[in-house]
Short mmCIF file of C-alpha atoms in Angstrom, two decimals:
data_model
loop_
_atom_site.label_atom_id
_atom_site.label_comp_id
_atom_site.label_asym_id
_atom_site.label_seq_id
_atom_site.Cartn_x
_atom_site.Cartn_y
_atom_site.Cartn_z
CA MET A 27 20.99 32.44 38.81
CA GLY A 28 19.45 34.96 35.75
CA LYS A 29 15.82 33.39 34.49
CA VAL A 30 16.17 30.75 31.92
CA VAL A 31 13.28 30.50 28.98
CA ILE A 32 13.46 27.27 26.51
CA LEU A 33 12.68 28.14 22.93
CA THR A 34 12.45 25.17 20.50
CA ASP A 35 10.48 24.88 16.93
CA SER A 36 7.77 22.57 16.04
CA SER A 37 9.83 19.90 14.89
CA SER A 38 9.77 18.86 18.08
CA GLY A 39 6.03 18.03 17.80
CA ILE A 40 5.11 20.43 20.81
CA ARG A 41 1.97 22.46 19.80
CA GLN A 42 1.32 25.66 20.95
CA ALA A 43 -1.16 24.76 23.72
CA GLU A 44 1.43 22.14 24.86
CA ALA A 45 3.97 25.14 25.17
CA GLN A 46 1.98 27.08 27.29
CA GLN A 47 1.83 24.68 30.02
CA LEU A 48 5.31 24.20 30.06
CA GLY A 49 6.40 27.29 30.35
CA ILE A 50 8.19 27.20 27.36
CA SER A 51 8.33 28.81 23.65
CA VAL A 52 7.98 27.36 20.45
CA LEU A 53 8.96 28.65 17.06
CA PRO A 54 6.58 27.34 13.69
CA MET A 55 8.45 26.24 10.98
CA PRO A 56 7.00 27.44 7.46
CA PHE A 57 5.86 24.87 4.98
CA PHE A 58 5.20 25.98 0.93
CA ILE A 59 2.19 24.26 -0.47
CA ASN A 60 1.20 25.17 -3.63
CA GLY A 61 2.51 28.50 -3.70
CA GLU A 62 1.17 29.76 -0.31
CA THR A 63 3.47 30.17 2.77
CA LEU A 64 1.59 28.30 6.17
CA PHE A 65 3.00 27.34 9.85
CA GLU A 66 2.78 24.55 11.62
CA ASP A 67 0.22 24.60 14.20
CA ILE A 68 -1.22 28.30 13.00
CA ASN A 69 -2.61 28.27 10.14
CA LEU A 70 -1.91 24.56 9.20
CA THR A 71 -2.95 21.46 11.39
CA GLN A 72 -1.35 18.08 10.70
CA ASP A 73 -4.65 16.70 9.07
CA THR A 74 -4.41 19.16 6.88
CA PHE A 75 -1.02 18.85 5.93
CA TYR A 76 -1.51 15.04 5.62
CA GLU A 77 -4.72 16.05 2.98
CA HIS A 78 -2.15 18.02 0.74
CA LEU A 79 0.21 15.35 0.42
CA THR A 80 -1.96 12.70 -0.42
CA ASP A 81 -3.71 14.83 -2.92
CA GLY A 82 -0.28 15.43 -4.71
CA ALA A 83 0.27 19.26 -3.93
CA GLU A 84 3.64 21.07 -4.20
CA ILE A 85 5.24 20.93 -0.85
CA SER A 86 8.42 22.38 0.01
CA THR A 87 9.35 23.14 3.59
CA SER A 88 11.97 26.19 4.77
CA MET A 89 13.37 26.97 8.17
CA PRO A 90 11.97 30.07 10.33
CA ALA A 91 12.88 33.80 8.50
CA VAL A 92 15.73 35.32 10.32
CA GLY A 93 13.29 38.19 11.61
CA ASP A 94 11.08 35.91 12.93
CA LEU A 95 13.66 34.20 14.96
CA THR A 96 15.50 37.44 16.28
CA ASP A 97 11.87 39.18 16.74
CA ARG A 98 11.29 35.78 19.12
CA TRP A 99 14.75 36.39 20.94
CA ASP A 100 14.16 40.08 21.53
CA GLU A 101 10.40 39.14 22.73
CA LEU A 102 11.67 36.55 25.10
CA LEU A 103 14.83 38.26 26.49
CA LYS A 104 12.32 41.57 27.39
CA GLU A 105 11.33 38.96 30.86
CA TYR A 106 14.24 36.15 30.82
CA ASP A 107 18.17 36.94 31.42
CA GLU A 108 19.00 33.75 28.71
CA ILE A 109 17.41 31.91 26.50
CA VAL A 110 18.19 27.67 25.58
CA TYR A 111 17.09 27.47 21.79
CA ILE A 112 16.74 23.84 20.95
CA PRO A 113 16.37 23.80 16.73
CA LEU A 114 16.05 21.15 14.53
CA SER A 115 18.71 18.74 13.91
CA SER A 116 21.37 20.70 11.90
CA GLY A 117 21.83 18.03 9.57
CA LEU A 118 18.61 18.44 8.37
CA SER A 119 18.29 22.03 7.92
CA SER A 120 20.59 24.92 8.06
CA SER A 121 18.42 26.65 11.02
CA CYS A 122 20.66 25.90 13.43
CA GLU A 123 23.79 26.95 11.55
CA THR A 124 21.97 30.18 10.58
CA ALA A 125 20.65 30.89 14.78
CA THR A 126 23.93 29.79 15.88
CA ALA A 127 25.52 32.28 13.90
CA LEU A 128 23.13 34.76 14.81
CA SER A 129 23.67 34.30 18.58
CA SER A 130 27.53 35.28 18.11
CA ASP A 131 25.80 39.27 18.01
CA GLU A 132 26.80 41.62 20.46
CA GLU A 133 23.41 41.84 21.35
CA TYR A 134 22.72 38.01 21.63
CA GLU A 135 26.08 37.11 22.73
CA GLY A 136 25.71 35.38 26.39
CA LYS A 137 22.02 35.54 26.02
CA VAL A 138 21.30 33.21 23.53
CA PHE A 139 22.73 29.51 23.79
CA VAL A 140 22.02 27.58 20.60
CA VAL A 141 22.18 23.76 20.95
CA ASN A 142 23.20 21.70 18.39
CA ASN A 143 22.51 18.15 19.60
CA GLN A 144 20.88 16.93 15.96
CA ARG A 145 17.75 16.12 17.52
CA ILE A 146 13.93 15.98 15.87
CA SER A 147 10.86 14.40 16.75
CA VAL A 148 10.59 12.54 19.85
CA THR A 149 14.25 12.94 20.46
CA GLN A 150 14.17 17.18 20.19
CA LYS A 151 11.28 16.99 22.61
CA GLN A 152 13.31 14.83 25.25
CA SER A 153 15.84 17.74 24.72
CA VAL A 154 13.21 19.68 25.23
CA PHE A 155 12.09 18.41 28.45
CA ASP A 156 15.53 17.49 29.62
CA ALA A 157 16.34 21.37 29.56
CA ILE A 158 13.20 22.38 31.32
CA ARG A 159 14.38 20.10 34.08
CA LEU A 160 17.89 21.84 34.24
CA ALA A 161 16.65 25.12 34.08
CA GLU A 162 14.40 24.56 37.06
CA SER A 163 17.73 23.09 39.03
CA GLY A 164 18.99 26.37 38.65
CA LYS A 165 21.33 25.11 35.35
CA SER A 166 22.42 28.49 33.30
CA GLY A 167 21.67 28.57 29.44
CA LYS A 168 25.43 27.87 28.52
CA GLU A 169 25.18 24.82 31.17
CA ILE A 170 22.34 23.15 29.91
CA LYS A 171 23.52 23.97 26.02
CA ASP A 172 26.57 21.83 27.17
CA ILE A 173 25.06 19.13 28.86
CA LEU A 174 22.37 18.64 25.77
CA GLU A 175 25.24 18.24 23.37
CA ASP A 176 27.17 15.82 25.11
CA ALA A 177 24.31 13.49 25.31
CA LYS A 178 23.76 13.91 21.42
CA PHE A 179 24.69 10.40 20.10
CA GLN A 180 22.56 8.48 22.76
CA SER A 181 19.07 8.36 21.23
CA SER A 182 18.13 7.00 17.65
CA ILE A 183 14.79 7.37 15.89
CA TYR A 184 13.89 4.64 13.51
CA ILE A 185 11.38 4.97 11.20
CA MET A 186 9.73 2.46 8.37
CA VAL A 187 8.05 4.17 5.65
CA ASP A 188 5.10 2.85 2.97
CA THR A 189 6.31 4.18 -0.01
CA LEU A 190 8.87 5.37 -1.72
CA TYR A 191 7.46 8.17 -3.51
CA TYR A 192 7.92 10.91 -0.75
CA LEU A 193 11.81 10.00 -0.38
CA LYS A 194 11.95 10.48 -4.10
CA LYS A 195 10.37 13.44 -4.58
CA GLY A 196 12.03 14.65 -1.81
CA GLY A 197 15.47 14.15 -3.41
CA ARG A 198 16.12 11.19 -0.56
CA ILE A 199 17.07 8.54 -3.59
CA THR A 200 17.10 8.30 -7.04
CA PRO A 201 14.11 7.51 -9.37
CA ALA A 202 15.37 4.44 -9.94
CA ALA A 203 16.34 3.27 -6.23
CA ALA A 204 12.48 4.22 -5.54
CA ALA A 205 11.17 1.94 -9.12
CA LEU A 206 13.56 -0.64 -7.83
CA GLY A 207 12.46 -0.57 -4.66
CA THR A 208 8.58 -0.37 -5.38
CA LEU A 209 9.35 -3.30 -7.55
CA LEU A 210 10.37 -5.61 -4.92
CA LYS A 211 8.06 -4.34 -2.30
CA LEU A 212 10.86 -3.05 -0.14
CA LYS A 213 10.17 -0.83 2.99
CA PRO A 214 12.92 0.61 4.18
CA VAL A 215 13.75 1.68 7.73
CA LEU A 216 15.21 4.48 7.79
CA GLN A 217 17.87 5.45 11.05
CA ILE A 218 18.32 9.23 12.67
CA GLN A 219 21.02 9.79 14.83
CA GLY A 220 23.25 12.35 15.33
CA GLU A 221 23.05 14.65 11.71
CA LYS A 222 22.92 11.51 9.73
CA LEU A 223 19.39 10.32 8.32
CA ASP A 224 20.63 6.36 6.52
CA ALA A 225 18.89 3.24 5.60
CA PHE A 226 18.82 0.77 8.28
CA ALA A 227 17.55 -2.21 6.77
CA LYS A 228 14.82 -3.24 4.42
CA ALA A 229 11.57 -5.11 4.94
CA ARG A 230 8.72 -6.64 2.81
CA THR A 231 6.18 -6.68 5.25
CA VAL A 232 5.82 -4.12 8.62
CA LYS A 233 5.61 -7.25 10.56
CA GLN A 234 8.95 -7.68 9.51
CA ALA A 235 10.06 -4.08 10.23
CA THR A 236 8.99 -4.03 13.80
CA PHE A 237 11.58 -6.79 14.71
#
């Protein structure tokens, strides 16, 4: 059985130091802040990000550059036979779709397996832990990919947002809906399951949102 390595991106919440301890690789996600390109956990910390956010900075995100991704694959394939890549949910970014197309190229076919199990944050991180366990048990890259994708609807994330400002700014809701929600002091509870980000409930207090 060939050596299998797990690769994910920083939307999993796994930091570079933790990745080294786990024996995996993490590709940093790029952020554009006031025209400057920064990379998560490389030259952009979580604390600094939230400082920029509260200061009203112009912030946008993007998927990792194609060259950065293939360079990482090339680097890992010097040491490993197969790569299992677990990117951000295909419903939230084109990163997964792009990686899947690249993995069909002749130089990566049968070596790079892109997992489209539509996870983010803690559920994406759990997929990484599951992949590590499966690799250690002797599963191949394709077997790991298939197992993770079969379980893609077996988890959900629920998020309560305190303000509608950032949802409006990111285009997730209309200005009219944001204004109405703010007027009524609503705190929407959002659900992420599979590729969908949907409203799950509405609450007026944090206590209501937790029940």
